Coordinates of C-alpha atoms in Angstrom, one line a residue:
Chain H
M1 CA -12.3 18.4 30.7
T2 CA -14.3 15.8 30.2
D3 CA -16.8 17.1 28.2
L4 CA -14.2 17.1 25.3
K5 CA -14.0 14.5 22.9
I6 CA -10.6 15.6 21.0
K7 CA -8.2 17.8 22.7
M8 CA -4.8 18.6 20.3
K9 CA -2.3 19.6 22.2
D10 CA 1.1 21.8 21.1
V11 CA 0.9 18.8 18.0
H12 CA 4.8 19.6 15.4
K13 CA 4.5 18.0 12.8
A14 CA 6.7 18.0 9.9
F15 CA 7.9 16.8 6.0
G16 CA 11.6 17.9 5.9
P17 CA 12.4 21.5 6.6
K18 CA 8.6 21.8 5.8
R19 CA 6.8 22.2 9.2
V20 CA 3.0 22.0 8.3
L21 CA 1.3 21.7 12.0
N22 CA 3.6 24.2 14.7
G23 CA 2.5 24.4 17.5
F24 CA -1.3 23.4 16.9
N25 CA -4.6 23.3 19.7
L26 CA -7.7 22.0 19.0
D27 CA -10.7 20.8 21.3
V28 CA -13.3 19.3 19.9
P29 CA -16.6 18.8 22.4
K30 CA -18.1 15.8 22.9
G31 CA -21.3 15.4 20.8
Q32 CA -20.4 18.7 18.6
S33 CA -19.6 19.2 14.6
V34 CA -15.9 20.9 14.3
V35 CA -15.5 22.0 10.9
I36 CA -11.4 22.3 10.1
I37 CA -11.2 25.8 7.3
G38 CA -8.2 26.6 5.8
G39 CA -6.2 27.0 2.6
S40 CA -4.5 24.2 0.5
G41 CA -1.7 23.2 1.7
T42 CA -2.3 24.3 5.7
G43 CA -2.4 20.8 6.7
K44 CA -5.4 20.3 7.5
S45 CA -5.2 16.1 6.3
V46 CA -1.9 15.5 7.8
T47 CA -4.4 17.0 11.4
L48 CA -6.9 14.3 10.3
K49 CA -4.4 11.9 9.7
C50 CA -2.2 12.8 13.0
I51 CA -5.4 12.0 14.8
L52 CA -6.1 8.9 13.5
G53 CA -2.7 7.8 13.8
L54 CA -2.4 7.5 9.5
M55 CA 0.9 9.4 10.8
D56 CA 3.0 10.0 13.8
V57 CA 3.3 13.3 14.9
D58 CA 7.0 14.9 15.6
K59 CA 5.5 16.5 19.2
G60 CA 2.7 17.3 21.2
S61 CA -0.2 15.1 22.7
I62 CA -3.2 14.2 21.1
L63 CA -6.2 12.7 23.8
I64 CA -9.0 11.2 23.4
D65 CA -11.9 10.8 25.8
G66 CA -8.8 12.0 27.9
K67 CA -6.0 8.7 27.2
E68 CA -2.7 10.0 24.9
T69 CA -3.0 8.8 21.9
A70 CA -0.4 10.7 19.3
N71 CA 1.9 8.0 18.6
I72 CA 0.8 5.1 19.6
H73 CA 0.6 1.3 17.9
G74 CA 0.0 -2.4 17.9
T75 CA -2.7 -3.2 20.1
E76 CA -3.6 -0.1 21.9
R77 CA -3.9 1.8 18.4
S78 CA -6.9 -1.1 17.4
K79 CA -9.0 -0.2 20.2
I80 CA -8.7 3.5 19.1
M81 CA -9.5 2.7 15.9
R82 CA -12.7 1.3 16.3
K83 CA -14.3 4.2 17.9
F84 CA -13.8 6.2 14.8
G85 CA -15.4 6.3 10.9
M86 CA -13.9 8.2 8.7
L87 CA -15.3 9.7 5.0
F88 CA -12.3 9.9 2.7
Q89 CA -12.2 12.8 -0.2
G90 CA -12.2 10.5 -2.8
G91 CA -14.1 7.9 -1.0
A92 CA -11.0 4.8 -1.2
L93 CA -13.9 2.5 -1.7
F94 CA -12.2 -0.7 -2.5
D95 CA -12.9 -1.6 -5.6
S96 CA -12.9 -5.2 -5.2
L97 CA -15.0 -5.7 -3.8
P98 CA -19.2 -5.1 -4.4
V99 CA -21.2 -2.1 -2.6
W100 CA -22.4 -4.0 0.6
E101 CA -18.7 -5.8 1.4
N102 CA -17.9 -2.3 1.1
V103 CA -20.1 -1.0 3.9
A104 CA -19.9 -4.1 5.9
F105 CA -16.3 -4.3 5.7
G106 CA -15.2 -2.7 9.1
L107 CA -17.8 -5.8 11.4
I108 CA -16.7 -8.9 9.4
H109 CA -12.8 -8.0 9.7
G110 CA -13.0 -5.5 12.6
Q111 CA -15.2 -7.2 14.1
R112 CA -15.1 -10.6 13.1
M113 CA -19.3 -10.3 12.4
G114 CA -20.9 -12.8 10.2
R115 CA -20.8 -12.0 7.0
E116 CA -24.8 -12.4 6.7
E117 CA -25.5 -10.1 9.5
A118 CA -22.8 -7.7 8.4
R119 CA -25.3 -7.6 5.2
E120 CA -28.6 -7.3 6.8
I121 CA -26.8 -4.1 8.5
A122 CA -24.7 -2.9 5.4
I123 CA -28.4 -2.8 3.3
Q124 CA -29.7 -0.9 6.4
K125 CA -27.3 1.4 6.0
L126 CA -27.2 2.0 2.7
A127 CA -31.0 3.0 3.3
S128 CA -29.6 5.7 5.2
V129 CA -28.1 7.0 2.8
G130 CA -30.8 6.9 0.7
L131 CA -29.6 3.9 -1.5
A132 CA -31.4 1.1 -2.2
S133 CA -30.4 -2.5 -2.2
Q134 CA -30.5 -3.2 -5.9
V135 CA -26.9 -1.2 -5.1
A136 CA -25.7 -3.6 -3.0
D137 CA -24.5 -6.3 -5.0
L138 CA -22.9 -3.8 -7.7
L139 CA -19.3 -2.8 -7.3
P140 CA -17.7 0.6 -7.2
A141 CA -16.8 1.6 -10.4
E142 CA -20.7 1.4 -11.4
L143 CA -22.0 3.9 -9.4
S144 CA -21.8 7.6 -10.0
G145 CA -19.3 9.8 -8.1
G146 CA -22.7 11.2 -5.3
M147 CA -23.8 7.0 -5.0
Q148 CA -19.4 6.5 -4.4
K149 CA -20.0 9.1 -1.5
R150 CA -23.0 7.8 -0.1
V151 CA -21.5 4.6 0.3
S152 CA -17.9 5.4 1.6
L153 CA -20.5 7.5 4.3
A154 CA -22.6 4.5 5.0
R155 CA -19.7 3.3 5.3
A156 CA -17.8 5.6 7.8
I157 CA -21.2 4.7 10.1
A158 CA -21.5 1.1 9.6
V159 CA -19.4 0.8 13.0
N160 CA -21.7 3.1 15.1
P161 CA -18.3 5.1 15.7
E162 CA -18.4 7.7 18.3
I163 CA -16.4 9.5 15.9
I164 CA -16.5 10.2 12.4
F165 CA -14.6 12.5 10.4
F166 CA -14.5 14.1 7.3
D167 CA -11.8 15.1 4.7
E168 CA -14.0 17.4 2.0
P169 CA -17.5 15.9 2.3
T170 CA -18.3 17.9 -0.8
T171 CA -15.5 18.2 -3.4
G172 CA -16.3 16.8 -7.1
L173 CA -19.6 17.4 -6.3
D174 CA -22.7 19.0 -7.7
P175 CA -24.2 21.8 -5.7
I176 CA -27.2 19.9 -5.4
M177 CA -25.4 16.6 -4.8
A178 CA -23.3 18.9 -2.3
D179 CA -26.0 19.2 -0.6
V180 CA -28.0 15.8 -0.3
I181 CA -24.5 15.0 1.3
N182 CA -24.1 18.2 3.9
D183 CA -28.0 16.8 4.8
L184 CA -27.4 13.2 5.0
I185 CA -23.9 14.1 7.3
V186 CA -26.0 16.0 9.7
K187 CA -28.5 13.6 10.1
C188 CA -25.7 10.5 10.4
V189 CA -24.2 12.2 12.9
K190 CA -27.0 13.0 14.8
D191 CA -28.6 9.5 14.5
L192 CA -25.5 8.0 15.7
G193 CA -24.8 10.9 18.7
A194 CA -21.3 10.8 17.5
T195 CA -18.9 13.5 17.7
A196 CA -17.9 15.2 14.5
V197 CA -14.1 16.9 12.4
S198 CA -14.4 17.6 9.0
I199 CA -12.2 19.8 7.1
T200 CA -13.4 21.5 3.7
H201 CA -13.0 24.7 1.7
D202 CA -16.3 24.4 1.0
M203 CA -17.9 27.5 2.9
A204 CA -21.7 26.0 2.2
S205 CA -21.3 22.7 3.8
V206 CA -19.1 24.8 6.7
R207 CA -22.7 26.6 7.5
K208 CA -24.8 23.8 7.1
I209 CA -22.7 20.6 9.1
A210 CA -20.8 22.6 11.3
D211 CA -21.5 23.6 15.1
K212 CA -18.0 25.0 15.6
V213 CA -15.5 26.2 13.1
A214 CA -11.4 26.3 13.4
M215 CA -9.7 28.5 11.2
L216 CA -6.2 26.9 10.3
H217 CA -3.4 29.1 9.0
E218 CA 0.2 28.4 8.7
G219 CA 0.3 25.3 11.0
R220 CA -1.6 26.7 13.9
I221 CA -5.3 27.8 14.5
I222 CA -5.7 31.2 14.3
W223 CA -9.9 31.5 15.4
Y224 CA -11.7 29.1 16.8
G225 CA -15.8 29.7 17.9
D226 CA -19.7 28.9 16.7
K227 CA -20.5 29.0 13.5
S228 CA -23.0 31.9 14.3
E229 CA -20.4 34.3 14.9
L230 CA -18.4 33.4 11.6
D231 CA -19.6 36.2 9.5
N232 CA -18.6 38.7 12.7
S233 CA -14.9 37.1 13.5
G234 CA -13.6 40.0 13.6
N235 CA -10.4 38.4 12.3
P236 CA -9.4 39.9 8.9
F237 CA -8.1 35.8 8.1
V238 CA -11.5 34.4 8.7
D239 CA -13.2 37.4 6.4
Q240 CA -10.6 36.7 3.4
F241 CA -11.3 32.8 3.6
I242 CA -15.1 32.9 4.2
H243 CA -15.8 35.9 1.2
G244 CA -13.4 34.3 -0.4
R245 CA -11.6 36.7 -1.6
A246 CA -7.4 37.0 -3.3
H247 CA -6.4 39.8 -1.7
G248 CA -5.9 40.5 1.9
P249 CA -3.4 38.6 4.4
I250 CA -3.8 35.6 3.5
M251 CA -1.0 35.3 0.6
T252 CA -2.0 33.1 -2.4
I253 CA 1.1 32.2 -4.9
G254 CA 0.9 35.4 -7.1
A255 CA 0.2 37.4 -4.8
A256 CA 3.4 37.0 -2.4
Q257 CA 5.6 36.8 -6.1
A258 CA 3.9 40.1 -7.3
A259 CA 4.7 41.3 -3.6
Chain B
M1 CA 53.7 40.9 2.7
S2 CA 56.6 39.1 2.8
E3 CA 57.3 35.7 0.1
S4 CA 57.5 33.7 3.0
S5 CA 53.8 34.8 4.3
A6 CA 52.4 34.9 1.0
S7 CA 53.3 31.5 0.1
G8 CA 52.1 30.7 4.0
I9 CA 48.4 32.0 2.5
I10 CA 49.2 29.7 -0.8
Q11 CA 49.8 26.6 0.8
H12 CA 46.9 27.3 3.1
F13 CA 44.1 27.6 1.0
G14 CA 45.6 24.9 -0.9
T15 CA 45.0 22.9 1.8
K16 CA 41.6 23.8 2.3
R17 CA 40.1 23.3 -1.6
L18 CA 42.0 19.8 -0.9
L19 CA 40.2 18.6 2.1
V20 CA 37.1 20.5 0.6
N21 CA 37.6 18.5 -2.8
F22 CA 37.7 15.1 -0.4
M23 CA 35.1 16.2 1.9
N24 CA 33.0 16.3 -1.8
F25 CA 34.0 12.9 -3.0
L26 CA 33.9 11.5 0.6
A27 CA 30.1 13.0 0.1
S28 CA 29.6 11.8 -3.8
V29 CA 30.0 7.9 -2.0
G30 CA 28.7 8.4 1.1
A31 CA 25.3 9.8 -0.1
P32 CA 24.5 6.8 -2.6
V33 CA 25.6 4.2 0.1
L34 CA 23.5 5.7 2.6
R35 CA 20.7 5.5 0.4
F36 CA 21.2 2.0 0.1
M37 CA 21.4 1.5 3.7
N38 CA 18.4 2.6 4.2
A39 CA 16.4 1.1 1.1
T40 CA 18.1 -2.2 2.5
G41 CA 16.4 -1.8 6.3
K42 CA 13.5 -0.7 5.4
L43 CA 12.5 -3.6 3.4
T44 CA 14.0 -6.0 5.6
Y45 CA 11.7 -4.5 8.4
F46 CA 9.2 -5.0 6.0
A47 CA 9.5 -8.7 5.2
A48 CA 9.5 -8.9 9.0
Q49 CA 6.9 -7.8 9.6
S50 CA 5.1 -9.1 7.1
V51 CA 6.3 -12.9 7.6
I52 CA 4.9 -12.3 11.3
N53 CA 1.9 -11.4 10.1
C54 CA 1.7 -14.4 8.3
F55 CA 1.5 -16.4 11.1
L56 CA -0.5 -13.7 13.6
P57 CA -4.0 -14.4 13.8
P58 CA -6.4 -12.8 12.7
Y59 CA -6.0 -15.2 9.2
Y60 CA -8.1 -13.9 6.2
F61 CA -8.4 -17.4 5.0
R62 CA -10.8 -16.1 2.1
S63 CA -7.9 -13.7 0.5
V64 CA -5.3 -16.6 0.6
I65 CA -7.5 -19.5 -1.9
R66 CA -8.8 -15.5 -3.5
Q67 CA -4.7 -15.4 -4.5
F68 CA -4.0 -19.0 -5.0
G69 CA -6.1 -18.6 -8.2
D70 CA -4.5 -15.3 -9.1
I71 CA -1.6 -16.1 -8.4
G72 CA -0.9 -19.7 -9.4
Y73 CA -4.1 -20.6 -11.4
Y74 CA -3.8 -17.6 -13.7
S75 CA 0.2 -18.1 -14.5
L76 CA -0.4 -22.0 -15.6
P77 CA -1.3 -21.4 -18.7
V78 CA 2.1 -18.5 -19.3
V79 CA 4.6 -20.8 -17.2
G80 CA 3.2 -24.1 -19.7
M81 CA 3.8 -21.6 -22.2
T82 CA 7.4 -21.0 -21.5
A83 CA 8.3 -24.4 -20.1
L84 CA 7.1 -26.2 -23.3
F85 CA 9.2 -24.2 -25.4
T86 CA 11.8 -24.3 -23.5
G87 CA 11.7 -28.5 -23.1
M88 CA 11.8 -28.3 -27.0
V89 CA 14.8 -25.5 -27.7
L90 CA 16.4 -27.8 -25.2
A91 CA 16.7 -30.8 -26.4
L92 CA 17.1 -29.4 -30.1
Q93 CA 19.6 -27.2 -29.5
S94 CA 21.5 -30.4 -27.6
Y95 CA 20.7 -32.6 -30.6
T96 CA 22.4 -30.4 -33.0
G97 CA 25.2 -29.8 -30.4
F98 CA 26.1 -33.3 -29.4
T99 CA 26.1 -34.9 -32.4
R100 CA 29.2 -33.1 -33.1
F101 CA 30.7 -35.8 -30.4
N102 CA 27.9 -38.8 -31.3
A103 CA 27.1 -37.6 -27.6
E104 CA 22.8 -37.7 -28.9
G105 CA 22.6 -40.3 -25.8
A106 CA 22.5 -38.0 -23.3
I107 CA 20.1 -35.0 -24.7
A108 CA 17.1 -37.0 -22.4
S109 CA 19.1 -37.0 -19.2
V110 CA 20.1 -33.3 -20.4
V111 CA 17.1 -31.8 -20.6
V112 CA 15.3 -33.8 -17.1
L113 CA 18.2 -31.9 -15.4
S114 CA 18.5 -29.0 -16.8
I115 CA 14.8 -28.6 -16.8
T116 CA 14.6 -29.5 -12.6
R117 CA 17.1 -27.9 -11.9
E118 CA 17.3 -24.4 -13.5
L119 CA 15.1 -23.6 -16.1
S120 CA 12.0 -24.2 -14.5
P121 CA 12.1 -22.4 -11.3
V122 CA 14.5 -20.0 -13.0
L123 CA 12.2 -19.0 -16.2
A124 CA 9.0 -19.8 -13.6
G125 CA 9.4 -16.9 -10.8
L126 CA 10.7 -14.6 -13.8
M127 CA 7.5 -14.6 -15.8
V128 CA 5.4 -14.9 -12.4
A129 CA 8.0 -11.6 -11.6
G130 CA 6.8 -10.2 -15.0
R131 CA 2.8 -11.0 -14.4
V132 CA 2.0 -11.1 -10.8
G133 CA 4.6 -9.3 -9.3
A134 CA 3.7 -6.1 -11.0
S135 CA 0.2 -6.5 -10.6
I136 CA 0.2 -6.8 -7.2
A137 CA 2.3 -3.5 -6.9
A138 CA 0.4 -1.9 -9.5
E139 CA -2.8 -2.9 -6.9
I140 CA -1.6 -1.9 -3.8
G141 CA 0.1 1.0 -5.3
T142 CA -2.9 2.4 -6.8
M143 CA -4.8 1.3 -3.7
R144 CA -2.1 3.9 -1.6
V145 CA -2.5 6.9 -4.3
T146 CA -6.7 6.3 -4.1
E147 CA -6.5 6.3 0.1
Q148 CA -7.9 2.5 0.5
L149 CA -4.7 1.3 2.3
D150 CA -5.8 4.3 4.7
A151 CA -9.0 3.4 4.9
L152 CA -7.9 -0.6 6.0
T153 CA -6.5 1.1 8.7
T154 CA -9.2 3.4 10.1
L155 CA -11.8 0.1 9.7
S156 CA -9.4 -1.5 11.9
V157 CA -7.8 -3.9 10.0
N158 CA -3.9 -4.3 9.3
P159 CA -2.7 -4.2 5.8
H160 CA 0.2 -6.0 5.9
K161 CA -2.3 -9.1 7.5
Y162 CA -4.9 -8.6 4.9
L163 CA -3.0 -7.8 1.9
I164 CA 0.4 -8.7 2.0
A165 CA 0.5 -11.9 4.0
P166 CA -2.0 -13.6 1.7
R167 CA -0.4 -12.5 -1.4
I168 CA 2.7 -14.3 0.3
I169 CA 1.1 -17.4 1.4
A170 CA 0.0 -17.5 -2.0
G171 CA 2.8 -17.2 -4.2
T172 CA 5.3 -19.3 -1.4
L173 CA 2.8 -22.1 -1.8
M174 CA 2.0 -21.9 -5.3
L175 CA 5.4 -21.3 -7.8
P176 CA 6.7 -24.7 -5.9
L177 CA 3.1 -25.7 -7.9
L178 CA 3.7 -24.3 -11.2
V179 CA 7.2 -25.4 -11.1
L180 CA 6.5 -28.9 -10.6
L181 CA 3.5 -28.6 -13.7
G182 CA 6.6 -26.9 -15.1
D183 CA 8.8 -29.7 -14.7
I184 CA 6.8 -32.1 -16.0
I185 CA 5.6 -30.0 -19.0
G186 CA 9.4 -29.4 -20.3
V187 CA 10.4 -33.0 -20.5
F188 CA 7.2 -33.3 -22.4
G189 CA 8.2 -30.5 -24.4
G190 CA 12.1 -32.3 -24.5
Y191 CA 10.2 -35.8 -25.5
L192 CA 7.8 -34.0 -28.8
V193 CA 11.5 -32.9 -30.5
S194 CA 13.3 -36.2 -29.5
V195 CA 10.7 -38.5 -30.6
H196 CA 8.9 -36.8 -33.6
M197 CA 11.2 -34.9 -34.5
L198 CA 14.6 -36.7 -34.2
G199 CA 13.9 -40.0 -34.0
F200 CA 14.4 -41.3 -30.2
N201 CA 12.9 -44.2 -29.0
P202 CA 10.1 -43.2 -26.8
H203 CA 11.3 -45.7 -24.5
S204 CA 14.6 -45.3 -24.1
F205 CA 14.5 -41.4 -24.0
L206 CA 11.8 -42.1 -20.6
S207 CA 13.7 -44.7 -18.9
Q208 CA 16.8 -42.6 -19.5
S209 CA 15.5 -39.5 -18.1
W210 CA 13.7 -41.2 -15.2
D211 CA 17.2 -42.9 -14.8
V212 CA 19.1 -40.1 -14.4
L213 CA 17.2 -38.1 -12.1
E214 CA 17.1 -38.1 -8.3
S215 CA 14.8 -36.9 -6.0
M216 CA 17.0 -34.1 -4.7
D217 CA 17.3 -32.5 -8.5
V218 CA 13.5 -32.0 -8.2
I219 CA 12.8 -31.4 -4.6
S220 CA 15.8 -28.2 -5.4
G221 CA 14.2 -26.9 -7.6
L222 CA 10.6 -26.6 -5.6
V223 CA 12.5 -25.1 -2.9
K224 CA 14.0 -22.5 -5.5
A225 CA 10.5 -22.2 -6.7
A226 CA 9.3 -21.3 -2.6
V227 CA 12.1 -18.5 -2.6
F228 CA 11.7 -17.1 -6.0
G229 CA 7.5 -16.9 -5.2
F230 CA 8.6 -15.1 -2.0
I231 CA 11.2 -12.8 -3.2
V232 CA 8.1 -11.9 -6.3
T233 CA 5.3 -11.6 -4.4
L234 CA 7.4 -9.4 -1.9
M235 CA 8.7 -7.2 -4.0
G236 CA 5.8 -6.6 -6.1
C237 CA 4.1 -6.2 -2.2
Y238 CA 6.5 -3.8 -0.8
N239 CA 7.1 -1.7 -4.3
G240 CA 3.1 -0.8 -4.2
Y241 CA 3.1 -0.3 -0.6
S242 CA 5.6 2.0 -0.5
S243 CA 4.4 3.6 -3.8
G244 CA 4.9 7.0 -4.7
R245 CA 1.7 9.3 -5.6
G246 CA 0.1 9.6 -8.9
A247 CA 0.5 7.8 -12.4
Q248 CA 4.0 8.0 -11.9
G249 CA 4.7 6.7 -8.6
V250 CA 2.8 3.8 -9.7
G251 CA 4.4 3.4 -13.1
A252 CA 7.2 3.5 -11.2
A253 CA 6.4 0.9 -8.3
T254 CA 5.8 -2.1 -10.7
T255 CA 8.7 -0.9 -12.7
Y256 CA 11.0 -1.5 -9.6
A257 CA 8.7 -4.6 -8.1
V258 CA 9.7 -6.4 -11.8
V259 CA 13.4 -5.5 -11.8
S260 CA 14.0 -6.1 -8.2
S261 CA 12.3 -9.3 -8.5
S262 CA 14.6 -10.3 -11.5
I263 CA 17.4 -9.7 -10.0
L264 CA 17.1 -11.4 -6.9
I265 CA 15.4 -14.9 -8.3
L266 CA 19.0 -14.6 -10.6
I267 CA 20.7 -13.9 -7.2
F268 CA 19.2 -16.2 -5.3
N269 CA 19.5 -19.1 -8.1
Y270 CA 23.6 -18.8 -7.8
I271 CA 23.0 -18.7 -4.1
L272 CA 21.1 -21.5 -3.9
T273 CA 22.6 -23.9 -6.5
Q274 CA 25.9 -23.1 -4.4
V275 CA 24.5 -24.5 -1.5
F276 CA 22.6 -27.7 -2.8
F277 CA 25.2 -28.7 -5.2
S278 CA 28.3 -27.7 -4.3

């Protein structure tokens, strides 16, 4: 129990009649990188948003460091948020602010650090993701997609979080840039000694950044194990997903209609 | 089957159909009422949260100052032009109307009272609703769609404090200043037409304007402006914050922000006029 950084137990979340999470359970050990895989629309992003408190759960428990965090708000939520860093799928950089201020945002506004000191840290963090200090004064719109991901990663690690969340970190990147981002994720997580939770469809990314893998299907985790066990899981859902087969127990929309 | 039992069955089904029709009618009335109450409740809660966050630390002074510029300084040309031409048209229309009753002398009074009490605050409010309300809704709506609002929360920053409170503070404080300038520019427009086109004596126009003007005329206009500034920024923020997904969602949020704030300005203008002058 004490080794678990995050423990989700019997979490339910529905949007109207649509049940997205339906008895979801997940254990995330401290210092490990857990990757949640699953088809589109299975609730991966909702899972992250529930942990982050961006969405309330209908039922269930989310323990972080053994403390209940499901549906808490206000000051208590703010304290927990300080443990988190998040890399959003689209970057979610603030387009009216220069790059350095994006990276230093959590330091300046969340931790009330002075702007000069925060700028120095931001430039260090940019260097750690392979970006030169000249980038610091550019606006996000002036950067390529890969550079925006790096800035977003720098922002996620700027406050030295205990837990980092990655939402589809390689989506929209070419395979080489995706591999660069995967390497950076592994390096940053190791350097910080952080716990990581990622969601992705990209199997190359899974094989690179995961310690443990969880497969989400129909609102619950149907397989959970070490990365090394992924190819011999014995689970037909996992096999179909990791090999990208159209036919199998996971019904695609077209297959379901044909049936 | 006997005749009486058949008529009983017909009566039973007739009553049932009537009941179903009545329930359908109630549902068609009840659904929009419930939607309206739901929307009103959400807006009231959002407004209360926003006002509370204006007074609670941390304060984002840099954001407030930036909004002073965006909402106040950059709205000055549009508000100034509106006030100038409104004052000019008012003098011209008053002249053509009042000459029928030999009451041309009242033009200065009409211009200054109409501008300060009604036209300057209402027109400035509507112009700012179009310029600033739409811009706020589009900006915050885009932030919602691109997950920037979620990013703020994950960085331990309350979006209500960082994004909404500065805009509401700036709107509520800057619109009275814009209206004060609009008052001066509008009266100046009336002066230009009256003196240079209609041949009025400049001294008598100014002295008549000054004599008829009471402090309450200006104050009521400024209070209205503060309320309109609050409405415009609140509706812009609310519609942007609750924007739907995609470009269509942001477009709809922008439209709702302008339409709802314009209607609320006209409603509150009546209420405030009733309070000040009845």
